[in-house]
Short mmCIF file of C-alpha atoms and ligand atoms in Angstrom, two decimals:
data_model
loop_
_atom_site.label_atom_id
_atom_site.label_comp_id
_atom_site.label_asym_id
_atom_site.label_seq_id
_atom_site.Cartn_x
_atom_site.Cartn_y
_atom_site.Cartn_z
CA MET A 283 -0.03 -0.11 0.04
CA ASN A 284 0.95 3.64 -0.25
CA LEU A 285 1.44 5.54 2.68
CA VAL A 286 2.22 9.46 3.81
CA VAL A 287 4.22 10.20 6.86
CA LYS A 288 4.84 13.78 8.27
CA ILE A 289 7.32 14.83 10.64
CA GLY A 290 6.41 18.04 12.38
CA SER A 291 9.35 20.13 12.96
CA SER A 292 9.39 19.78 17.05
CA SER A 293 9.88 16.15 16.28
CA VAL A 294 12.43 16.03 13.36
CA THR A 295 14.66 19.07 15.26
CA THR A 296 16.23 19.56 18.62
CA ASP A 297 15.72 22.34 20.98
CA ASP A 298 18.72 23.71 19.76
CA LEU A 299 17.79 23.49 16.51
CA ASP A 300 20.10 20.68 15.05
CA VAL A 301 18.87 17.61 13.21
CA ASN A 302 16.91 15.45 15.93
CA HIS A 303 18.99 12.12 14.40
CA GLN A 304 17.29 9.74 17.22
CA VAL A 305 14.24 10.43 15.34
CA VAL A 306 15.90 10.58 11.57
CA ASP A 307 16.71 7.03 12.91
CA SER A 308 13.92 5.95 14.17
CA ILE A 309 11.86 6.60 11.09
CA CYS A 310 14.65 5.28 8.73
CA ASP A 311 14.45 1.93 10.26
CA GLN A 312 10.65 1.81 10.14
CA LEU A 313 10.77 2.41 6.55
CA VAL A 314 13.08 0.20 5.69
CA HIS A 315 10.67 -2.51 7.42
CA LEU A 316 7.57 -1.17 5.56
CA HIS A 317 9.54 -1.23 2.02
CA ALA A 318 10.79 -4.68 2.70
CA ALA A 319 7.03 -5.47 3.41
CA GLY A 320 6.11 -4.00 0.07
CA HIS A 321 5.27 -0.92 1.10
CA HIS A 322 5.80 2.50 -0.48
CA VAL A 323 5.71 5.58 1.60
CA ALA A 324 6.05 9.25 0.85
CA VAL A 325 7.91 11.33 3.55
CA VAL A 326 6.82 15.05 4.23
CA SER A 327 9.58 16.41 6.33
CA SER A 328 9.37 19.83 8.30
CA GLY A 329 12.06 21.79 9.69
CA ALA A 330 14.11 23.46 7.24
CA ILE A 331 13.37 26.72 8.79
CA ALA A 332 14.28 25.51 12.51
CA LEU A 333 17.25 23.60 11.24
CA GLY A 334 18.47 26.69 9.03
CA LEU A 335 18.17 28.86 11.95
CA GLY A 336 20.34 26.73 13.82
CA ARG A 337 22.82 26.64 11.29
CA LEU A 338 22.77 30.47 10.75
CA GLY A 339 23.28 30.95 14.65
CA MET A 340 19.77 32.35 14.98
CA ARG A 341 19.14 30.24 18.29
CA GLY A 342 17.17 33.54 20.15
CA GLU A 343 13.71 34.61 19.35
CA ARG A 344 12.47 33.32 16.49
CA PRO A 345 12.78 36.28 13.57
CA SER A 346 9.61 37.56 12.30
CA ASP A 347 10.25 39.00 8.95
CA LEU A 348 9.66 36.36 6.05
CA VAL A 349 12.27 36.91 4.10
CA THR A 350 14.85 36.26 6.59
CA LEU A 351 12.68 32.78 7.56
CA GLN A 352 13.01 31.72 3.56
CA ALA A 353 16.73 32.69 3.76
CA ALA A 354 17.06 30.14 6.63
CA SER A 355 14.57 27.47 5.03
CA ALA A 356 17.13 27.56 2.00
CA VAL A 357 19.76 26.62 4.36
CA GLY A 358 18.27 23.99 6.53
CA GLN A 359 16.45 22.39 3.71
CA VAL A 360 20.52 21.31 2.51
CA GLY A 361 21.10 20.13 5.66
CA LEU A 362 17.57 18.31 6.35
CA MET A 363 17.92 16.45 3.02
CA ALA A 364 21.22 15.47 3.90
CA ALA A 365 20.13 13.74 7.31
CA TRP A 366 17.80 11.74 5.36
CA ALA A 367 19.43 11.19 2.51
CA ALA A 368 22.77 9.51 4.50
CA GLU A 369 20.36 7.46 7.02
CA LEU A 370 18.09 6.02 4.13
CA ALA A 371 21.71 5.41 2.03
CA GLU A 372 23.17 3.21 5.00
CA ARG A 373 19.89 1.15 5.04
CA GLY A 374 20.16 0.56 1.18
CA LEU A 375 17.18 2.83 0.58
CA ALA A 376 17.27 6.14 -2.10
CA CYS A 377 15.66 9.01 -1.51
CA GLY A 378 14.82 12.21 -3.55
CA GLN A 379 13.92 15.72 -2.56
CA ILE A 380 10.43 17.16 -3.83
CA LEU A 381 9.59 20.91 -2.83
CA LEU A 382 5.86 21.66 -3.93
CA SER A 383 4.45 24.84 -4.04
CA ALA A 384 0.71 26.23 -3.54
CA SER A 385 0.45 26.50 -7.60
CA ASP A 386 1.33 22.77 -7.33
CA PHE A 387 -1.95 21.97 -5.75
CA MET A 388 -4.20 24.86 -7.49
CA GLU A 389 -2.86 24.44 -11.07
CA ARG A 390 -4.63 21.36 -12.79
CA ARG A 391 -1.39 20.55 -14.99
CA GLN A 392 0.91 21.04 -12.48
CA TYR A 393 -0.90 18.92 -10.43
CA LEU A 394 -0.77 16.32 -12.62
CA SER A 395 2.48 16.49 -13.05
CA ALA A 396 3.40 16.19 -9.36
CA ARG A 397 1.23 13.26 -9.26
CA ALA A 398 3.00 11.46 -12.33
CA THR A 399 6.41 12.20 -10.84
CA LEU A 400 5.46 11.24 -6.82
CA SER A 401 3.82 8.17 -8.20
CA ARG A 402 6.74 7.14 -10.46
CA MET A 403 9.10 7.54 -7.30
CA LEU A 404 6.88 5.53 -5.38
CA GLU A 405 6.47 2.40 -7.90
CA GLN A 406 10.42 2.53 -8.27
CA GLY A 407 11.05 2.34 -4.40
CA ILE A 408 12.34 5.67 -4.23
CA ILE A 409 11.12 7.74 -1.04
CA PRO A 410 10.21 11.14 -1.87
CA ILE A 411 11.08 13.39 1.02
CA ILE A 412 8.35 16.18 0.32
CA ASN A 413 8.43 20.05 1.85
CA GLU A 414 6.98 23.07 1.01
CA ASN A 415 9.13 25.36 -1.43
CA ASP A 416 9.94 27.83 1.23
CA ALA A 417 12.54 29.78 -0.03
CA VAL A 418 10.42 30.92 -3.04
CA ALA A 419 6.79 30.84 -1.46
CA ASP A 420 5.67 34.28 -0.41
CA ASP A 421 3.39 34.99 2.19
CA GLU A 422 0.19 35.21 0.03
CA ILE A 423 0.67 32.30 -1.57
CA ARG A 424 2.33 29.92 0.87
CA LEU A 425 0.15 26.94 2.12
CA GLY A 426 2.50 27.22 5.55
CA ASP A 427 1.14 23.89 6.81
CA ASN A 428 3.36 20.61 6.35
CA ASP A 429 0.16 18.59 7.70
CA ARG A 430 -2.33 20.06 4.94
CA ILE A 431 0.46 19.34 2.28
CA ALA A 432 0.64 16.03 3.44
CA ALA A 433 -2.98 15.23 3.35
CA LEU A 434 -3.23 16.74 -0.33
CA VAL A 435 -0.25 14.71 -0.94
CA ALA A 436 -2.01 11.53 0.26
CA GLY A 437 -4.89 12.24 -1.90
CA LEU A 438 -2.31 12.60 -4.43
CA VAL A 439 -0.74 9.20 -4.66
CA GLY A 440 -4.02 7.27 -3.44
CA ALA A 441 -2.52 6.56 0.13
CA GLU A 442 -4.52 4.45 2.10
CA VAL A 443 -2.93 5.71 5.53
CA LEU A 444 -1.62 9.10 6.27
CA VAL A 445 0.53 9.30 9.54
CA LEU A 446 1.12 12.41 11.36
CA LEU A 447 3.94 12.08 13.22
CA THR A 448 4.39 14.83 16.13
CA ASP A 449 5.44 15.67 19.65
CA GLN A 450 2.26 14.23 21.47
CA GLU A 451 0.90 10.75 21.51
CA GLY A 452 -2.40 11.77 19.43
CA LEU A 453 -5.67 13.68 20.27
CA TYR A 454 -6.47 14.35 24.00
CA THR A 455 -9.84 14.68 25.35
CA ALA A 456 -8.11 18.43 26.82
CA ASP A 457 -4.92 20.10 25.93
CA PRO A 458 -2.63 17.51 27.96
CA ARG A 459 0.12 20.34 28.31
CA ARG A 460 -2.54 22.09 30.44
CA PHE A 461 -4.87 19.47 31.94
CA GLU A 462 -3.76 16.12 33.96
CA ASP A 463 -6.91 14.31 33.45
CA ALA A 464 -6.76 14.45 29.66
CA ASN A 465 -7.31 11.28 27.65
CA LEU A 466 -6.14 9.90 24.69
CA ILE A 467 -8.78 9.36 22.17
CA GLU A 468 -8.06 6.15 19.90
CA GLU A 469 -10.30 6.43 17.38
CA VAL A 470 -12.82 9.21 16.08
CA GLN A 471 -15.81 8.42 13.21
CA GLU A 472 -15.81 11.71 11.75
CA VAL A 473 -14.29 15.08 12.35
CA THR A 474 -16.65 17.38 13.98
CA ARG A 475 -16.14 20.90 14.81
CA GLU A 476 -16.61 19.88 18.26
CA LEU A 477 -13.64 17.52 17.52
CA ALA A 478 -11.45 20.41 16.20
CA SER A 479 -12.33 22.50 19.04
CA LEU A 480 -10.82 19.72 21.61
CA ALA A 481 -7.66 20.30 19.55
CA GLY A 482 -6.29 23.20 21.41
CA GLY A 483 -3.74 25.93 20.04
CA ARG A 484 -1.08 26.27 18.75
CA GLY A 485 2.32 23.87 18.79
CA THR A 486 5.58 24.76 19.81
CA SER A 487 7.50 27.86 18.95
CA ARG A 488 9.60 25.63 16.80
CA GLY A 489 6.66 23.93 14.59
CA SER A 490 3.90 25.93 12.90
CA GLY A 491 0.54 23.62 13.64
CA GLY A 492 -0.68 22.11 16.65
CA MET A 493 -3.51 19.67 16.53
CA VAL A 494 -6.03 21.73 15.09
CA THR A 495 -3.89 21.55 11.31
CA LYS A 496 -3.71 18.02 12.04
CA ILE A 497 -7.55 17.32 12.48
CA MET A 498 -7.55 19.70 9.38
CA ALA A 499 -5.25 17.81 7.43
CA ALA A 500 -7.14 14.45 8.73
CA ARG A 501 -10.36 15.73 7.35
CA ILE A 502 -9.05 16.71 4.18
CA ALA A 503 -7.44 13.12 4.15
CA ALA A 504 -10.95 11.41 5.43
CA TRP A 505 -12.62 13.10 2.48
CA SER A 506 -9.55 11.67 -0.28
CA GLY A 507 -10.36 8.11 1.17
CA VAL A 508 -6.93 8.02 3.41
CA GLU A 509 -6.84 7.08 6.89
CA THR A 510 -5.35 9.62 9.15
CA LEU A 511 -2.85 8.24 12.39
CA ILE A 512 -1.79 11.23 14.75
CA ALA A 513 1.09 9.39 17.14
CA ALA A 514 4.20 10.52 18.90
CA ALA A 515 7.29 10.64 16.35
CA SER A 516 9.15 9.14 19.51
CA ASN A 517 7.43 6.08 19.43
CA PRO A 518 9.55 3.53 17.66
CA ASP A 519 6.58 1.67 16.31
CA ALA A 520 3.68 4.06 15.43
CA LEU A 521 4.68 4.00 11.38
CA ARG A 522 5.40 0.63 11.47
CA ALA A 523 2.35 -0.20 12.93
CA ALA A 524 0.35 1.79 10.37
CA PRO A 525 -0.22 -0.64 7.22
CA SER A 526 -2.23 -2.87 9.88
CA ARG A 527 -4.15 -0.08 11.62
CA LYS A 528 -2.76 -1.57 14.81
CA GLN A 529 -4.61 0.29 17.70
CA GLY A 530 -3.25 1.51 20.82
CA VAL A 531 -0.24 3.60 18.83
CA GLY A 532 -2.05 7.20 18.83
CA THR A 533 -5.48 8.79 17.56
CA TRP A 534 -6.76 6.71 14.32
CA ILE A 535 -9.19 9.08 12.29
CA ALA A 536 -11.48 7.24 9.97
CA LYS A 537 -11.66 7.63 6.34
CA SER A 538 -15.27 9.17 5.28
CA ARG A 539 -17.51 6.94 3.42
CA ARG A 540 -17.58 9.25 0.38
CA ARG A 541 -14.65 9.77 -1.40
CA LEU A 542 -14.68 12.69 -3.35
CA PRO A 543 -13.26 12.68 -6.89
CA SER A 544 -9.68 14.47 -7.41
CA ARG A 545 -11.58 17.50 -9.05
CA LYS A 546 -13.75 18.21 -6.08
CA LEU A 547 -11.10 17.56 -3.52
CA TRP A 548 -8.66 20.07 -5.67
CA ILE A 549 -11.97 22.62 -5.34
CA ALA A 550 -12.63 21.81 -1.70
CA PHE A 551 -9.40 21.97 0.20
CA ALA A 552 -6.28 23.31 -2.36
CA LEU A 553 -8.10 26.06 -4.11
CA PRO A 554 -7.92 29.05 -1.60
CA ALA A 555 -11.38 30.80 -1.14
CA SER A 556 -11.66 34.35 -2.82
CA GLY A 557 -14.79 35.17 -1.07
CA TYR A 558 -18.11 33.95 0.60
CA VAL A 559 -21.98 33.53 -0.17
CA LYS A 560 -24.28 33.10 2.42
CA VAL A 561 -27.25 31.40 1.94
CA ASP A 562 -30.53 31.06 3.30
CA GLU A 563 -32.16 27.80 4.61
CA GLY A 564 -34.17 26.96 2.27
CA ALA A 565 -31.30 27.03 0.04
CA ARG A 566 -29.11 25.28 2.68
CA ARG A 567 -31.49 22.11 2.53
CA ALA A 568 -31.63 22.01 -0.92
CA MET A 569 -28.28 21.77 -1.59
CA ARG A 570 -27.82 18.91 1.50
CA ASP A 571 -31.17 17.10 1.39
CA ARG A 572 -31.35 16.99 -2.85
CA GLY A 573 -28.25 17.90 -3.97
CA SER A 574 -29.07 20.92 -5.74
CA SER A 575 -27.36 23.55 -7.03
CA LEU A 576 -27.10 26.84 -5.69
CA LEU A 577 -29.22 29.81 -6.98
CA ALA A 578 -28.49 33.34 -6.38
CA VAL A 579 -32.03 33.78 -5.33
CA GLY A 580 -30.48 31.58 -2.07
CA VAL A 581 -28.01 34.19 -1.51
CA THR A 582 -28.55 36.51 1.32
CA GLU A 583 -24.58 38.13 1.54
CA VAL A 584 -21.54 38.43 -0.78
CA GLY A 585 -18.00 38.90 0.65
CA GLY A 586 -14.69 39.16 -0.64
CA ALA A 587 -14.06 40.65 -4.51
CA PHE A 588 -14.28 36.95 -6.46
CA SER A 589 -15.36 36.64 -10.43
CA ALA A 590 -16.72 33.93 -12.16
CA GLU A 591 -14.61 30.42 -11.92
CA ASP A 592 -12.94 31.42 -8.19
CA ALA A 593 -13.61 29.61 -5.71
CA VAL A 594 -15.87 30.50 -2.74
CA GLU A 595 -16.98 29.59 0.47
CA VAL A 596 -20.70 28.72 1.14
CA LEU A 597 -21.68 29.87 4.67
CA ALA A 598 -25.15 29.02 6.42
CA ASP A 599 -26.81 31.56 8.28
CA ASP A 600 -24.71 31.12 11.92
CA GLY A 601 -21.30 31.88 9.56
CA SER A 602 -20.45 27.97 9.45
CA VAL A 603 -19.06 26.97 6.01
CA ILE A 604 -20.99 24.48 4.65
CA ALA A 605 -19.85 24.02 1.56
CA LYS A 606 -16.99 25.27 -1.21
CA GLY A 607 -17.24 25.57 -5.10
CA LEU A 608 -16.57 27.41 -8.10
CA ALA A 609 -18.60 30.46 -8.42
CA ARG A 610 -20.85 30.68 -11.73
CA LEU A 611 -21.42 34.52 -11.29
CA GLY A 612 -18.65 37.22 -10.12
CA ALA A 613 -19.22 38.88 -6.40
CA ALA A 614 -20.31 42.27 -8.51
CA GLU A 615 -23.24 40.51 -10.06
CA LEU A 616 -24.22 38.41 -6.91
CA ARG A 617 -24.52 41.60 -4.94
CA ALA A 618 -26.70 43.42 -7.39
CA GLU A 619 -28.89 40.18 -7.47
CA VAL A 620 -29.45 40.38 -3.58
CA GLN A 621 -29.89 43.95 -3.50
CA HIS A 622 -32.24 43.62 -6.13
CA ARG A 623 -34.23 41.38 -4.33
CA ARG A 624 -33.82 43.37 -1.03
CA ALA A 625 -35.74 46.49 -3.26
CA GLY A 626 -38.35 44.08 -3.73
CA MET A 627 -37.75 43.59 -7.65
CA THR A 628 -38.32 40.67 -8.80
CA ALA A 629 -35.51 38.35 -8.89
CA ASP A 630 -34.12 36.12 -11.58
CA TYR A 631 -35.17 32.51 -9.76
CA SER A 632 -32.91 30.63 -12.17
CA ALA A 633 -29.67 32.58 -12.18
CA LEU A 634 -26.97 29.88 -10.89
CA ALA A 635 -24.65 31.23 -8.01
CA LEU A 636 -22.80 27.82 -8.11
CA HIS A 637 -23.33 24.53 -10.17
CA ARG A 638 -23.58 21.31 -7.98
CA ASP A 639 -20.90 19.67 -10.39
CA ASP A 640 -18.43 22.71 -9.07
CA MET A 641 -19.61 22.08 -5.21
CA ILE A 642 -18.56 20.02 -2.60
CA LEU A 643 -20.80 20.05 0.52
CA LEU A 644 -18.75 20.35 3.73
CA GLU A 645 -21.23 19.84 6.42
CA ALA A 646 -20.32 16.77 8.82
N1 LIG B 898 7.78 24.25 5.75
C1 LIG B 898 8.14 24.31 6.72
C2 LIG B 898 9.73 24.06 7.35
O1 LIG B 898 10.11 23.13 6.56
C3 LIG B 898 7.27 23.81 8.16
C4 LIG B 898 5.80 24.14 7.83
C5 LIG B 898 5.23 23.23 9.48
O2 LIG B 898 5.69 23.57 10.09
O3 LIG B 898 3.88 22.95 8.82
O4 LIG B 898 9.99 24.31 8.14
#
């Protein structure tokens, strides 16, 4: 089977911003085991920025300006790759570096090209070591979150399991750093909003994620037909145990019953939303219960400056995101429709805001 494993910055680097060789070693040992059993694994490794800062002697407070961090990532990425390549070569495994940008998920052609390369590497038993192309991704377009990248890659390569390795054992009933009686949740059937709120805040100063981004990544994975295991990077068996879905190694998050086709996954989770439309309860029900398209007449509010074909979020009256899709009308035209109706003028009941074929319902 294909698997994707992601290791966070707080696990792959030490407190003094060096490579955590113990963790890299342990993961490489497990990769050998998985390969011998016929599995193919892609690794998403964070840590470029943290390691780069260490190598540049910037161990104090993390610089806040993006360009310095980008420069640091360029330095750190080399060290990161050197560590992975050396450890894997020692074990007879080949690896290659893949640096992805947001546009590789957003542009369909690049998406297919990335998929072809990654699939070929996996077929040939080469371990892709993936990171975001931090050195050139500017603030506007960077994904900035390797949990999400790992989930998108898992969908891209048709993985069966996504393993998110971090500095915690898994998802707890409360933040274990603050509450002593917090318990590990071993199994989650569905990622709900309540669950996301359990996840607490940001992780460490070195990593960017924390549990929230892991839960969101697990949600992307679930819709892609991929199961997620969140486990401790220090657990020497977590990755090895993934193909057999072994219990007791962390938190398993089930895949959803419905697997979205790749175009819909791409619209739902890779394309950034350029705005939103808020809809009334009637439109919400028609979309949810009958799989209807969204007509302009059901829109009550329009946010942002999107054009036709841009991705937008569909919000319920309470502001929760219930769907995402490609707009058929631009924001200005839709706003005009809403104002028309408010002024009591006859609305065009057939004007389409979002077509069902370009829309993904995201209600749990
Ligand atoms: N790409 C960043 C790095 O390698 C990490 C992003 C993340 O922590 O999710 O430093």
